[in-house]
Each structure stands twice: as C-alpha cells, then as structure tokens.
Amino acid sequence: MNAPIVRTMVLWCPDWPIIAALREAAAAQGLPTQGSTMQGSTALGSTVQGSRAQAAGRSDIPLALIEHGVVFACSAAARAEGVKRGLRVREAQARCPELVVQPYNAVHDNRAFEEVLTAIEAMMPGVQLLRPGTCAIRARGPARYYGGEKPSALALIALLDQLGVPGARVGIADGPFTAEQAARMAGLTTGRSARVQIVPEGASAEFLAPLPVSLLDAPALVTLLRRLGVTTLAEFAALPVVDVLGRFGEAGAHLHSLASGHDSRPVIQRIPPEELDSTVEFEPPLDRIDQVTFGVRASSDRFIEALTEAQLVCTALRIEIDSESGEVSERSWLHPRSFTAADVVDRVRWQLQGSGEVDTGLTSGITRVRVIPESVDAIGHHEVGLFGGGPDERIHHGLSRVQSMLGHGGVLTAVIGGGRTLADRQTTVPWGDRPLLTRQPTQPWPGTLPPPAPTTIFPTPHPVHVLDATGGTIQVDDRGTLSASPAQFSPTGSGRTMRQIQAWAGPWPIDERWWDNETHRRSHRFQVVDAAGMAWLLVLVSATQGSDSSWWAEARYD
Amino acid sequence: MQATKLDTRLIPTHPAIANLLPGGGLKQGSTYSVDHSITLLMALLAGPSAAGSWCGVVGVPEFGVEAAATFGVDIERLVLVPHPGDQWLAVTAAIADVMSVVVTRPPKRASDTSLARLAGRLRQRGSTLLVLGTWPQSEAMLSLSQSVWSGIGEGHGYLAARQATITVSSRLGEAPRSARLWLPDPEQKFRDVDPRSMDASPGAMHSREKPRHLRAAG
C-alpha cells in the first residue's frame, strides 16, 4: 500500500464510441482509396485526416449506439435533444425523432483507438490503454522533454486535434484514478489550455474530496455507502482504514485508498505489436498468375519465418492484391491447422484465379500483394505430436493437394442446416473454412419434407411435363386445389418419354417471404412414383406476371 | 477361380448387403460398381463411415447429403469434390490416397489405361472404390430393381419406405445373388425383408387406410 505513487497523465476522448462509429462509416465509404496507406505514423496521419474531413460533415447527426436495447453512447447533437445514456431506444426515438440508431460494436471502438495509440506512442513512450477512448501515460518523461507538465499535456492535445479527435482532455495527477477524474473535470471551453487539468503533487485528496462516491467503479459498494450516509469521497476517505478493511475486505480497502488519493497502481506500458505483414511490389506489373505466385514465394517464406521467430503460427490471414487498373482484391482465408509458406502461396494463387478453375490470365497487371495475419496463436498450441499428428493431418494434406489442383472451392464439406427447400437445407463449405449457418436447424421449419430425404438432388432443377389422364395440363388454384389428378409425366420434359404415374401425393404449398417482392417464392411440391417404381420430387412453380406455371424435377429417390 | 491376393481384408459393411457380396463384404483395394442408385451407394458407405473411415465423393454433384446423414453416413468425415472436370483421374487418385472409401463417377471418355493405373493405385493404398456406372474390372456389380414404395397412394400419404431387390453379379462367374431389402424402412434403416412377417407386401400396409383428400376449407 505504500508503493511510490506515479505521476500520471490520463487522456480522455469524450464520446469515443460515437467517434469510432463515424470513422468506421467513413472508412466503409472510402475504402478503396484508403486501404493502402497504413504503414508508419506519417501515412497514418494523412489517412486519419482524410476520414476526419468526411466525419466532420456528419458530426452534427444525432447518433445513438445501442447495446442490450438501451442507449450506450450518443452524439452531442442527440444529447442536446435530451437523449442520454441508459435510455431505452423507444424513449430516445420519442425524444429525438430524427435519431440515427446503430448497434454498438466494441470491436470498432478498439480498432479505431489503436490508430490513436500508435500515434501517441510515436510521440511519447509508455502508453497504457485503460479502455477505448482513455489511456494513461507516465507523466515524468514527457514533462521533462516538453519542459513541464502543462506543455506536455498541450502537445498531446495538439496531436489529438491533428488526428481529428475533437474535444480530447488531459488530466495530470498522482495515480491514474485521480488523473482520470481530473481529465473528466477539465473545462469544456474551446481553448486548448482549458482542456488540461493539473492536480498538484500531494493535493489529490483535496481534489477528490467533494466528488460523489458513485465515481468508484463498484455499484454494490456505492449503494451501500449511500445508505450508510456516505455520499462524497472525502467522507469515505475519512473512515478508518482498518474498519473499511474489516467490513469490505481487500477490494473495499483498495477503493478506500483510491478515494483518499493514494492510488498506487503503476502505469504499465503496452508492448507495441510487431509488424508481421509481408508486402511484395511488382515493377513492372505482372499479368500472369504463375509469375505472381513465383514472385510471392520468397516473401511468404520470410513471412512464415518471421511468425515462427515471434513464436506464433497464423490460422487466418488476409490477402490484398492491388492491380494496375486500381482494383483491390481483398479476402480472408482460414486454415484448419496453421499456414505454411506453400499454403500462403496457394491462397494467393486461388485469390487470383477467382472462381475460374483454369488458368485464364488476368485482366490487368498485379502491382502489389500484401499478406496480413488476421489471427495468430502461440506456436506451442500447434506443435505436432512426437509420433506425428495422426490421420487427420494426412487427410488435410491430401485434400489441400486436391484444392491446389481445382481451386479452393473444389473440395467441399457439407453441413445440414434448417430450411424448407432441399437446396436451403444443405450448405457446402470449402475444405478449411468455417461453416456459417444462416438457417438454424434447431428451429421448427413447418413445410419441410417428411423423411426419408431424397438421395439425388439435382444441382439445377430441370423442367418436366406432368399431364392428367386426358393429356391436359394441371393447375393449382389459389386455394391449393388441383384441377386434375396427375396421371402421366415425362422426366426429360419431352413427349416421347411419357410414363404412367403409379402413385402421387401433394400439393404441398410453400409460400415463403410473401411480404417481400424480391424474394417471394410460391410453389407446390408433389411426390410422384412412376410406373418403374422410381420416386420423384416435383415442384409446380405458380404462374407470376409474365410467366406461366411450370413443372420442375427437384430431386429423385433412387 | 481363386482370388488373386491372399490377404484381402474386409472393411465393415452393412450386414444386409455383406452376405450378397463375394467374400462376404467390401474388400480393401477393390472396385465395386453400382448401377444408378445413390441409395445403394449410401448403404455401402454407411458401414465404413460408422466405423470411423473418411469417405470421398468425386464427380457426383447430385449426392444428397441430408439423406446420407439420415442413413448413417457421418457427414463430418464426408468430403465432396462435385466437379473434378478434366482432372478426374488425378483427383480420384489423390482422394483415394487419403480416404479409405471413395465414390466416383468416371467420365465417358476415361481410357482403359488410366482406369488400370487407378486400380493399381487403389490396390497399393488399400482403398475401396465405389463406381457409379460401369467399370471394366469391378469385383461386383450391384443393381436395384422392383422398387415398391409404401405410404403413398393416389393423392394422399407420402413416401415413407421402400422395398427393393438388390442383385449382385460378381465377375468371378458365380450366379448373381439377390435379396429383398428395405431401402429404407419406415425408421430410415436398411434391413432385410422378413418374408414371414406382414411387411413382405408393403402395399397391404396402407391399402386399408381410407384415402384422404385434403381440401382447403372455409
């Protein structure tokens, strides 16, 4: 408890979630031009300024970010209309009808603040991230470099203004807790010096004294203290340490020391992540796939070596390919185990090939290939066992070889999901990718076919003819009644292969998404057994504007 | 005629079909051809897949995965290569290197030499090949005939179960063997038809039911 108290500078960006959301929106609009300027802090600065110009145009929009149905953060414009944190969405929209509502995304927050942290680290070392929008810096070094605490704080605010983060504030005090409160108390006026609040050394207790106990981040304790009649931090600090320790335990004693200005937490500087990306530039641009893959071979060797040196393996990576005509191709690739150099080269080739399986050549020359590890894991988790990795590894190698012949989508595994039609129910994913089920199999899907499932599902349904006993066509009216019983059908859709129908069942209507004109689907399904004992699943697609009703064979039970 | 190899090992096969096959089951390193029926193919796959083998399906884009799963094929160990294109031989050989059972449909213009090379590869690796269609040197040819569906009538019911006759003709010149099987039975299982029980004539099962025609009411 008597550890030396560190003089700390805390930077606080008010409404950071809102700033992050606006930046994300701006980045989504201007992605193709801006994806390439991410190296080093100078390039970063220009990128951020570019998005700042876009964000500035939108900063007056009343925006609210929603989490769990209540407002998590709102912009200044929304706050002026009476929206505040903790309000329910409906209430917030009633107060401000033009409110733009977006879901809160913690990932955006962190990702956007990463840029700010990198920029600060370029200026003063030893930054600790407290939470997105707030970070702590040891004050001693910058204070000596800039000739005082105030000048160093002003330099930091100037940097944030340059990055396009409006209204950042800085507090300097003994320990991060007091410094953060000082930053939050700093004035709201426009002058830069008014946005800095410095609590002199040893004056933390006086500064904290009038503040309410609710600033302590322990809701249960705060409620209890209020009921005990303790409302300010000074009153809490006045309680004897021994009593607080006896009543509230170690956690309570820690909060007590915070309240009395003895915040002994050190500032732990973060270790900047290493740059593991690998980039290859081609000058002059290459227009053949094999040339490009040969060109990236050496760099992907180095890429994997660098990862191995950092004791990491890569399980997902992103490949960005720039072409001469300005197109950017970006794609993430997953690996069921971890990437080797040859796997990386394969992924580059598949991305260039696209869906085409043959070597079709490229429409324009490739100028740059960039490989970025998206998720890495400690190498210890991926060590091959003493006696090899068992049969699964062998299978993976074999299938990867087939993938390198046919392309990534050539080798598939299947997952069974929910849905009404057969095509909806079975989802295929390329070997190595993660299956993504959009329709949950656990939900009830009224209208699905009764088992057994058909064994042959035609990749594309083909047209058939179904006729009644007299050779007339068959219709289903709006009420689901058949005009006549089906008596003969032709599986190829020509008159010569007509077969008698032995048994049939239907119509089973499917009327999906009738509320949406684009995806509305209305059809009737039939099961039919022909004279040879072969069973078919047929679909009668109802007539719509501009097209007659038609019969299709969807599957066969053979 | 005697078998050309001494130690041919059998892979787990569905008991209903195993008795019909020459040697009493599917042999490692052999080729079997199946005539047109994917249900029969799934019946052959179900045994090895349930025993933990990986299965590959090459060049059969219409393979119904959901049916395979209900008939006992573990789809987590099922790999599909729907469109091998021109590289059919190389792909099938590569898949056969790592999987113990491979289903394939040879293209029409596959040459005899390439088929012989693939057969040699299979013997070396001990993988079993199930071919949809004909194959010159297959161990046995399986075909399905006299399908009778039950549960469906004239505008009522639904396809619930089927009885069919499997005929296995072996290349060793034995007389073709055949058996009547449920493919599948009402519980989605494959089993022999017991000639003494009621289910010998599936048509009788539902003929007593009165046909119901559903009409929209109101």
Short mmCIF file of C-alpha atoms in Angstrom, two decimals, chain A residues 454-456 458 489 499 502-503 526-538 555-558, chain B residues 147-149 152 159-162:
data_model
loop_
_atom_site.label_atom_id
_atom_site.label_comp_id
_atom_site.label_asym_id
_atom_site.label_seq_id
_atom_site.Cartn_x
_atom_site.Cartn_y
_atom_site.Cartn_z
CA PRO A 454 -34.23 -37.74 -51.44
CA THR A 455 -30.87 -39.22 -52.32
CA THR A 456 -30.38 -37.44 -55.63
CA PHE A 458 -30.35 -32.13 -58.94
CA PHE A 489 -45.19 -37.47 -66.59
CA ARG A 499 -44.53 -42.58 -68.16
CA GLN A 502 -48.41 -45.10 -60.17
CA ALA A 503 -48.91 -43.06 -57.01
CA PHE A 526 -45.50 -33.25 -55.21
CA GLN A 527 -44.10 -36.69 -54.64
CA VAL A 528 -44.65 -38.95 -57.62
CA VAL A 529 -43.90 -42.64 -58.19
CA ASP A 530 -43.66 -43.62 -61.83
CA ALA A 531 -44.50 -46.98 -63.40
CA ALA A 532 -40.91 -48.22 -62.99
CA GLY A 533 -41.07 -47.68 -59.22
CA MET A 534 -38.84 -44.59 -59.31
CA ALA A 535 -39.94 -41.82 -56.96
CA TRP A 536 -39.52 -38.13 -57.77
CA LEU A 537 -39.94 -34.85 -56.01
CA LEU A 538 -41.58 -32.40 -58.40
CA ALA A 555 -34.92 -34.47 -56.64
CA ARG A 556 -35.18 -38.17 -57.10
CA TYR A 557 -35.44 -41.08 -54.67
CA ASP A 558 -33.33 -43.67 -56.44
CA SER B 147 -38.82 -50.88 -56.14
CA VAL B 148 -42.11 -50.73 -54.29
CA TRP B 149 -42.85 -47.62 -52.27
CA ILE B 152 -48.09 -43.08 -50.75
CA LEU B 159 -43.15 -41.64 -49.47
CA ALA B 160 -42.32 -43.44 -46.24
CA ALA B 161 -40.48 -46.66 -47.03
CA ARG B 162 -39.40 -48.78 -49.92
#
